[in-house]
């Protein structure tokens, strides 16, 4: 495999935001924007080399704008289904999915992605 190919990091915004009970439910879009901004500023600690970060949002968080360093994708339906599609479309590219959702973890690892939990994202 080519070491210069950027690792595709797909972040389950709803799952990561929901992992910290900080009142995110009062402003789901704002919580997703704060997560996006942390990812843009800090990346994913412990992941050397080039990375491409994709933040997948759904529901009330749809419409969050991308920023330099973080592509934002609004899932047209299920966020989980959209992330599975992104993994499937990545082909042989290395992929890391950030989620604690057990079913999503099962689905993406079956396609060859690695998985890490929400604690890997800067707070």
PDB file of C-alpha atoms in Angstrom:
ATOM      1  CA  UNK A   1       0.000   0.000   0.000  1.00  0.00           C
ATOM      2  CA  UNK A   2       1.125   3.552  -0.727  1.00  0.00           C
ATOM      3  CA  UNK A   3       2.136   5.315   2.511  1.00  0.00           C
ATOM      4  CA  UNK A   4       1.330   8.722   0.995  1.00  0.00           C
ATOM      5  CA  UNK A   5      -2.391   7.937   0.696  1.00  0.00           C
ATOM      6  CA  UNK A   6      -4.237   9.934   3.336  1.00  0.00           C
ATOM      7  CA  UNK A   7      -6.059   7.954   5.991  1.00  0.00           C
ATOM      8  CA  UNK A   8      -9.783   8.599   5.630  1.00  0.00           C
ATOM      9  CA  UNK A   9     -11.207   9.350   9.086  1.00  0.00           C
ATOM     10  CA  UNK A  10     -15.000   9.208   9.207  1.00  0.00           C
ATOM     11  CA  UNK A  11     -16.461  10.692  12.382  1.00  0.00           C
ATOM     12  CA  UNK A  12     -19.946   9.756  13.585  1.00  0.00           C
ATOM     13  CA  UNK A  13     -20.925  13.231  14.800  1.00  0.00           C
ATOM     14  CA  UNK A  14     -24.098  12.174  16.616  1.00  0.00           C
ATOM     15  CA  UNK A  15     -22.325   9.379  18.470  1.00  0.00           C
ATOM     16  CA  UNK A  16     -19.266  11.425  19.423  1.00  0.00           C
ATOM     17  CA  UNK A  17     -21.302  14.463  20.502  1.00  0.00           C
ATOM     18  CA  UNK A  18     -23.698  12.213  22.420  1.00  0.00           C
ATOM     19  CA  UNK A  19     -20.871  10.585  24.367  1.00  0.00           C
ATOM     20  CA  UNK A  20     -20.517  13.638  26.640  1.00  0.00           C
ATOM     21  CA  UNK A  21     -23.588  14.819  28.608  1.00  0.00           C
ATOM     22  CA  UNK A  22     -22.866  18.532  28.248  1.00  0.00           C
ATOM     23  CA  UNK A  23     -26.290  19.736  27.097  1.00  0.00           C
ATOM     24  CA  UNK A  24     -25.676  18.979  23.405  1.00  0.00           C
ATOM     25  CA  UNK A  25     -29.349  17.991  22.995  1.00  0.00           C
ATOM     26  CA  UNK A  26     -30.411  21.622  23.377  1.00  0.00           C
ATOM     27  CA  UNK A  27     -28.413  22.632  20.271  1.00  0.00           C
ATOM     28  CA  UNK A  28     -27.469  19.640  18.146  1.00  0.00           C
ATOM     29  CA  UNK A  29     -26.214  21.750  15.264  1.00  0.00           C
ATOM     30  CA  UNK A  30     -24.068  23.907  17.556  1.00  0.00           C
ATOM     31  CA  UNK A  31     -22.623  20.783  19.182  1.00  0.00           C
ATOM     32  CA  UNK A  32     -21.710  19.379  15.745  1.00  0.00           C
ATOM     33  CA  UNK A  33     -20.095  22.710  14.826  1.00  0.00           C
ATOM     34  CA  UNK A  34     -18.010  22.677  18.013  1.00  0.00           C
ATOM     35  CA  UNK A  35     -16.885  19.121  17.228  1.00  0.00           C
ATOM     36  CA  UNK A  36     -16.013  20.163  13.666  1.00  0.00           C
ATOM     37  CA  UNK A  37     -13.963  23.083  14.979  1.00  0.00           C
ATOM     38  CA  UNK A  38     -12.068  20.875  17.475  1.00  0.00           C
ATOM     39  CA  UNK A  39     -11.264  18.401  14.708  1.00  0.00           C
ATOM     40  CA  UNK A  40     -10.076  21.225  12.439  1.00  0.00           C
ATOM     41  CA  UNK A  41      -7.851  22.649  15.170  1.00  0.00           C
ATOM     42  CA  UNK A  42      -6.484  19.428  16.679  1.00  0.00           C
ATOM     43  CA  UNK A  43      -7.021  16.685  14.085  1.00  0.00           C
ATOM     44  CA  UNK A  44      -7.026  13.193  15.519  1.00  0.00           C
ATOM     45  CA  UNK A  45      -4.231  12.833  18.089  1.00  0.00           C
ATOM     46  CA  UNK A  46      -1.969   9.845  17.627  1.00  0.00           C
ATOM     47  CA  UNK A  47      -2.596   9.582  13.887  1.00  0.00           C
ATOM     48  CA  UNK A  48       0.609  10.589  12.117  1.00  0.00           C
ATOM     49  CA  UNK A  49       0.752  11.194   8.421  1.00  0.00           C
ATOM     50  CA  UNK A  50      -1.803  12.697   6.120  1.00  0.00           C
ATOM     51  CA  UNK A  51      -5.457  12.354   7.147  1.00  0.00           C
ATOM     52  CA  UNK A  52      -8.704  13.425   5.548  1.00  0.00           C
ATOM     53  CA  UNK A  53     -11.420  14.010   8.138  1.00  0.00           C
ATOM     54  CA  UNK A  54     -15.071  13.607   7.195  1.00  0.00           C
ATOM     55  CA  UNK A  55     -17.678  14.552   9.792  1.00  0.00           C
ATOM     56  CA  UNK A  56     -21.028  12.880   9.095  1.00  0.00           C
ATOM     57  CA  UNK A  57     -24.024  14.768  10.471  1.00  0.00           C
ATOM     58  CA  UNK A  58     -27.704  13.878  10.439  1.00  0.00           C
ATOM     59  CA  UNK A  59     -31.048  15.101  11.705  1.00  0.00           C
ATOM     60  CA  UNK A  60     -31.021  18.543  13.328  1.00  0.00           C
ATOM     61  CA  UNK A  61     -27.285  18.880  12.630  1.00  0.00           C
ATOM     62  CA  UNK A  62     -27.723  18.673   8.847  1.00  0.00           C
ATOM     63  CA  UNK A  63     -26.365  21.693   7.036  1.00  0.00           C
ATOM     64  CA  UNK A  64     -23.245  22.209   9.158  1.00  0.00           C
ATOM     65  CA  UNK A  65     -20.716  23.838   6.847  1.00  0.00           C
ATOM     66  CA  UNK A  66     -17.257  22.405   6.160  1.00  0.00           C
ATOM     67  CA  UNK A  67     -14.108  24.212   7.282  1.00  0.00           C
ATOM     68  CA  UNK A  68     -10.516  23.806   6.134  1.00  0.00           C
ATOM     69  CA  UNK A  69      -9.359  20.406   7.336  1.00  0.00           C
ATOM     70  CA  UNK A  70     -12.829  18.926   7.887  1.00  0.00           C
ATOM     71  CA  UNK A  71     -15.256  17.908   5.167  1.00  0.00           C
ATOM     72  CA  UNK A  72     -18.829  17.747   6.466  1.00  0.00           C
ATOM     73  CA  UNK A  73     -21.367  15.425   4.896  1.00  0.00           C
ATOM     74  CA  UNK A  74     -25.059  15.693   5.742  1.00  0.00           C
ATOM     75  CA  UNK A  75     -26.523  12.210   5.582  1.00  0.00           C
ATOM     76  CA  UNK A  76     -29.637  12.215   3.396  1.00  0.00           C
ATOM     77  CA  UNK A  77     -31.167   9.551   5.667  1.00  0.00           C
ATOM     78  CA  UNK A  78     -29.486   7.362   8.235  1.00  0.00           C
ATOM     79  CA  UNK A  79     -26.066   8.610   9.279  1.00  0.00           C
ATOM     80  CA  UNK A  80     -24.949   5.016   9.838  1.00  0.00           C
ATOM     81  CA  UNK A  81     -25.961   4.018   6.324  1.00  0.00           C
ATOM     82  CA  UNK A  82     -24.121   7.020   4.887  1.00  0.00           C
ATOM     83  CA  UNK A  83     -20.933   6.151   6.785  1.00  0.00           C
ATOM     84  CA  UNK A  84     -21.124   2.552   5.538  1.00  0.00           C
ATOM     85  CA  UNK A  85     -21.425   3.889   1.981  1.00  0.00           C
ATOM     86  CA  UNK A  86     -18.378   6.140   2.499  1.00  0.00           C
ATOM     87  CA  UNK A  87     -16.368   3.149   3.726  1.00  0.00           C
ATOM     88  CA  UNK A  88     -17.521   0.992   0.815  1.00  0.00           C
ATOM     89  CA  UNK A  89     -16.661   3.754  -1.668  1.00  0.00           C
ATOM     90  CA  UNK A  90     -13.141   4.136  -0.227  1.00  0.00           C
ATOM     91  CA  UNK A  91     -11.989   0.953  -1.946  1.00  0.00           C
ATOM     92  CA  UNK A  92      -8.473  -0.032  -0.820  1.00  0.00           C
ATOM     93  CA  UNK A  93      -7.846   3.282   0.927  1.00  0.00           C
ATOM     94  CA  UNK A  94      -7.217   2.990   4.687  1.00  0.00           C
ATOM     95  CA  UNK A  95     -10.284   4.047   6.685  1.00  0.00           C
ATOM     96  CA  UNK A  96     -10.807   4.751  10.379  1.00  0.00           C
ATOM     97  CA  UNK A  97     -14.351   5.229  11.698  1.00  0.00           C
ATOM     98  CA  UNK A  98     -14.855   7.068  14.987  1.00  0.00           C
ATOM     99  CA  UNK A  99     -17.932   5.705  16.778  1.00  0.00           C
ATOM    100  CA  UNK A 100     -19.028   3.648  19.759  1.00  0.00           C
ATOM    101  CA  UNK A 101     -22.124   2.334  17.970  1.00  0.00           C
ATOM    102  CA  UNK A 102     -21.782  -1.456  18.054  1.00  0.00           C
ATOM    103  CA  UNK A 103     -23.837  -2.179  14.959  1.00  0.00           C
ATOM    104  CA  UNK A 104     -22.032   0.490  12.924  1.00  0.00           C
ATOM    105  CA  UNK A 105     -18.703  -0.882  14.137  1.00  0.00           C
ATOM    106  CA  UNK A 106     -19.723  -4.345  12.945  1.00  0.00           C
ATOM    107  CA  UNK A 107     -20.842  -3.069   9.539  1.00  0.00           C
ATOM    108  CA  UNK A 108     -17.727  -1.014   8.775  1.00  0.00           C
ATOM    109  CA  UNK A 109     -15.201  -3.552  10.054  1.00  0.00           C
ATOM    110  CA  UNK A 110     -16.831  -6.112   7.755  1.00  0.00           C
ATOM    111  CA  UNK A 111     -15.817  -3.763   4.922  1.00  0.00           C
ATOM    112  CA  UNK A 112     -12.227  -3.518   6.171  1.00  0.00           C
ATOM    113  CA  UNK A 113     -12.311  -0.262   8.152  1.00  0.00           C
ATOM    114  CA  UNK A 114     -10.636   0.181  11.506  1.00  0.00           C
ATOM    115  CA  UNK A 115     -12.676   1.639  14.364  1.00  0.00           C
ATOM    116  CA  UNK A 116     -11.898   3.788  17.381  1.00  0.00           C
ATOM    117  CA  UNK A 117     -14.154   5.240  20.054  1.00  0.00           C
ATOM    118  CA  UNK A 118     -15.250   8.814  20.774  1.00  0.00           C
ATOM    119  CA  UNK A 119     -12.482   9.282  23.360  1.00  0.00           C
ATOM    120  CA  UNK A 120      -9.971   9.510  20.507  1.00  0.00           C
ATOM    121  CA  UNK A 121     -11.462  12.864  19.518  1.00  0.00           C
ATOM    122  CA  UNK A 122     -10.186  16.013  21.261  1.00  0.00           C
ATOM    123  CA  UNK A 123     -12.549  17.462  23.868  1.00  0.00           C
TER     124      UNK A 123
END
